[in-house]
Coordinates of C-alpha atoms in Angstrom, one line a residue:
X1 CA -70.5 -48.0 -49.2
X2 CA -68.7 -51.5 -48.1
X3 CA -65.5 -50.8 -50.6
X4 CA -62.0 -49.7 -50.4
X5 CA -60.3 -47.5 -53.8
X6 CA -56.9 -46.8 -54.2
X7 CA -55.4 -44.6 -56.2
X8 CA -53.9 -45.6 -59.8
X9 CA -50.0 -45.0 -58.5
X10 CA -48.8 -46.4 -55.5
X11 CA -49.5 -43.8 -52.4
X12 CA -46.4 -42.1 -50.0
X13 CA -48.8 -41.4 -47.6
X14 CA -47.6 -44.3 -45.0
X15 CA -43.9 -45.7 -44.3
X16 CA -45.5 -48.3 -42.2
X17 CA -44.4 -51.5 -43.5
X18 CA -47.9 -52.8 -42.3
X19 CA -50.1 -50.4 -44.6
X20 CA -51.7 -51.6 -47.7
X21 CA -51.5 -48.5 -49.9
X22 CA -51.3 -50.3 -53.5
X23 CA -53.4 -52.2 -55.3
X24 CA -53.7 -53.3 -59.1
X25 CA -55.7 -55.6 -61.1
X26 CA -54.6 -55.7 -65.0
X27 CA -54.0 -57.8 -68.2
X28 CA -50.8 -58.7 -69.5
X29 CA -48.9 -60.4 -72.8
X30 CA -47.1 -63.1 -71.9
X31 CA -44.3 -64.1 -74.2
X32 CA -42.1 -66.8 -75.1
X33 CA -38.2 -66.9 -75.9
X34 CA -35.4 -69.3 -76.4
X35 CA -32.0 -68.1 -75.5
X36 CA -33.3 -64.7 -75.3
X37 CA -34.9 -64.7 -78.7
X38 CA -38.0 -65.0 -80.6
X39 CA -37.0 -65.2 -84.4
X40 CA -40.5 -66.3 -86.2
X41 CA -42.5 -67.6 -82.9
X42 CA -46.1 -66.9 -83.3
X43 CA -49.6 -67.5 -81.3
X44 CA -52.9 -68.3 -81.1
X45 CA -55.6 -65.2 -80.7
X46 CA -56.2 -66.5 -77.0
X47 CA -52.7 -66.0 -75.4
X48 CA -52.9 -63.5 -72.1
X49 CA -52.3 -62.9 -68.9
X50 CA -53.8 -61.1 -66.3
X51 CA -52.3 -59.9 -62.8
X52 CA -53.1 -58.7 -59.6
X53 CA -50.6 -56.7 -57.6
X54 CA -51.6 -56.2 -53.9
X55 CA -48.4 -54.0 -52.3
X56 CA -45.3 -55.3 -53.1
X57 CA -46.7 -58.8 -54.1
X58 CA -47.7 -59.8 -57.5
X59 CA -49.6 -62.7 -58.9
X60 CA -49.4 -63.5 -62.9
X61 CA -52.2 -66.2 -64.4
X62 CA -51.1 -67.1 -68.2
X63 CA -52.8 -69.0 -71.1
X64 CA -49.9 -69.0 -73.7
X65 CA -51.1 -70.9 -77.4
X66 CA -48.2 -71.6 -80.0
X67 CA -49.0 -71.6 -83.5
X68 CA -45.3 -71.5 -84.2
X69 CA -42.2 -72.4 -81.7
X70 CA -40.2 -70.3 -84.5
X71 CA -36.5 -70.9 -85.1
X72 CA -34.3 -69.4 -81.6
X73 CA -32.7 -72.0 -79.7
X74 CA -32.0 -71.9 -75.9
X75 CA -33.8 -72.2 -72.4
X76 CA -37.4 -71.4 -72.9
X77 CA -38.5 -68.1 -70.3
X78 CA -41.6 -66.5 -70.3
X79 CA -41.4 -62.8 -70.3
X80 CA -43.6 -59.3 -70.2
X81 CA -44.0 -59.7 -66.9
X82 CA -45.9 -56.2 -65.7
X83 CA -43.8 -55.6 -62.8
X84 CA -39.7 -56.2 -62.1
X85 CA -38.9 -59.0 -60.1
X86 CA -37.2 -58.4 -56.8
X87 CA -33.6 -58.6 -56.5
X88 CA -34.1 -61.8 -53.8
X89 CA -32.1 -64.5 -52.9
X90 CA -34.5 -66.7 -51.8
X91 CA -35.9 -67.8 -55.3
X92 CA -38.9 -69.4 -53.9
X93 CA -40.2 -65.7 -53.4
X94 CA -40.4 -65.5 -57.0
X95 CA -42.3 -69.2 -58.0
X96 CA -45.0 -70.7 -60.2
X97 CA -45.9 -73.8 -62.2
X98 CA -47.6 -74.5 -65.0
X99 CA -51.0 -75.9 -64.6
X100 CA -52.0 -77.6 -67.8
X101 CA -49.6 -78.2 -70.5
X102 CA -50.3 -79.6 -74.5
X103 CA -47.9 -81.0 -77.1
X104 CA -44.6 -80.5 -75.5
X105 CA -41.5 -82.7 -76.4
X106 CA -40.4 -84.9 -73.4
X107 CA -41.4 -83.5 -70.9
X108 CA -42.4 -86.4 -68.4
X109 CA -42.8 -84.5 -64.6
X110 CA -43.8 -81.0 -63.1
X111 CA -43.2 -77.8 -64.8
X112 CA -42.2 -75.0 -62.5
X113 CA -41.5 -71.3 -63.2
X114 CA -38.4 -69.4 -61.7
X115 CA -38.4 -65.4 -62.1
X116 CA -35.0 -64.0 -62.6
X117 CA -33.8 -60.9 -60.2
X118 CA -34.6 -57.4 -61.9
X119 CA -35.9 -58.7 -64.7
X120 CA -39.5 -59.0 -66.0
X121 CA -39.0 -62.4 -66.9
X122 CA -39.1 -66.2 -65.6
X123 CA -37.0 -69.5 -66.7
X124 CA -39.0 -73.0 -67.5
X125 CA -37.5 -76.1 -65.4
X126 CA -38.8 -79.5 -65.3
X127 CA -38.1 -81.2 -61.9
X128 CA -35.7 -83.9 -61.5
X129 CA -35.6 -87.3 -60.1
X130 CA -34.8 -86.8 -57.1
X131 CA -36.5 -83.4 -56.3
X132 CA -37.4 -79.8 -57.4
X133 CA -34.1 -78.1 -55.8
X134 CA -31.3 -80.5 -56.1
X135 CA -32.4 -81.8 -60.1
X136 CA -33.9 -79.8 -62.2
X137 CA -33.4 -79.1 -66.2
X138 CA -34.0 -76.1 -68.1
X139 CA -36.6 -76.6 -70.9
X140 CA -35.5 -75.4 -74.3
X141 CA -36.8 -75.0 -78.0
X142 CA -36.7 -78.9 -78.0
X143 CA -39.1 -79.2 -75.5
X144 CA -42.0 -76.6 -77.6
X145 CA -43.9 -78.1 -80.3
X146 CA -45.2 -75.9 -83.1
X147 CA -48.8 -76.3 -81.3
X148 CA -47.8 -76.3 -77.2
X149 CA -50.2 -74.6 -75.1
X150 CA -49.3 -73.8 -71.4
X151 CA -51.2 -72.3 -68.5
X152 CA -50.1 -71.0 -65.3
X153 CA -49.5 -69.0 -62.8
X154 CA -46.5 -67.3 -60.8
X155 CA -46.3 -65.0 -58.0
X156 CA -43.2 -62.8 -57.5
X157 CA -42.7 -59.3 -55.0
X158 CA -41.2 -56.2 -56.9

C-alpha cells in the first residue's frame, strides 16, 4: 500500500504526453576521453555513477577518481552515459556542472557539462570571462592531472 511500480521497460499503454509510464533508478560507469580516446587512462576503485530516469528525463550523478590521465590528447568528454541524448537544439536541455573538482591544471572558474545530440556522451567547458554562452573553452588532456577527481551531475531527455 502507499507505492507506485512500474514495469522494467517503458509501457505503450498511454500516448498521452501527460502520463508518467517510465521510471528507472540505476548505476552507471562514467568514463573519461580526450579526443575521443583513452589510450592508458586508469581510475580509482570509487569512480561511478548512478541515474535516475523519470520518462523521457534523465538525471546522471558522477564521482570520477584518476589514477592516470593516460596518453590521448584532445577535449576532455565524459561518456557511458545510460541513455542517448536527445537530438535538441536547445543545449541547455542537455546541462550539468561539476560540483567539486581536485588537481586539475588551470582551470580557474566554473566547470559545466554539455551532452552532445545522439550520443551517450558530454564535452567539459570552463566558462569564460565574460559569461557561460558567449566564452567558453573546451578542457583538454592539459587540464587532467594524473590524480584529478571530479563530481557532478547532469541531466539530459532521451
Amino acid at each position: 500500500l502507499g507505492t507506485i511500480e512500474f514495469d522494467a521497460s517503458q509501457a505503450t499503454l498511454s500516448t498521452n504526453a501527460n502520463t508518467l509510464d517510465d521510471y528507472e533508478e540505476g548505476n552507471w560507469t562514467p568514463a573519461i576521453t580526450f579526443g575521443g580516446n583513452s589510450a592508458s587512462l586508469t581510475y580509482g576503485a570509487t569512480t561511478g555513477g548512478s541515474y535516475t530516469k523519470v520518462g523521457n528525463q534523465v538525471t546522471l550523478t558522477f564521482v570520477l577518481v584518476m589514477t592516470s590521465n593516460g596518453s590521448s590528447t584532445g577535449t576532455a568528454e565524459i561518456n557511458g552515459f545510460p541513455f542517448t541524448v536527445k537530438d535538441d537544439s536547445v543545449r541547455v536541455r542537455s546541462s550539468g556542472f561539476v560540483t567539486y573538482i581536485a588537481s586539475m591544471i588551470g582551470v580557474n572558474s566554473a566547470v559545466f557539462i554539455y551532452g552532445q545530440n545522439n550520443t551517450t556522451k558530454a564535452t567539459f567547458i570552463t566558462a569564460g570571462a565574460v559569461d557561460a554562452y558567449t566564452a567558453t573553452a573546451s578542457l583538454t588532456e592539459g587540464n587532467f592531472s594524473d590524480t584529478v577527481t571530479l563530481r557532478g551531475t547532469i541531466s539530459y531527455f532521451t
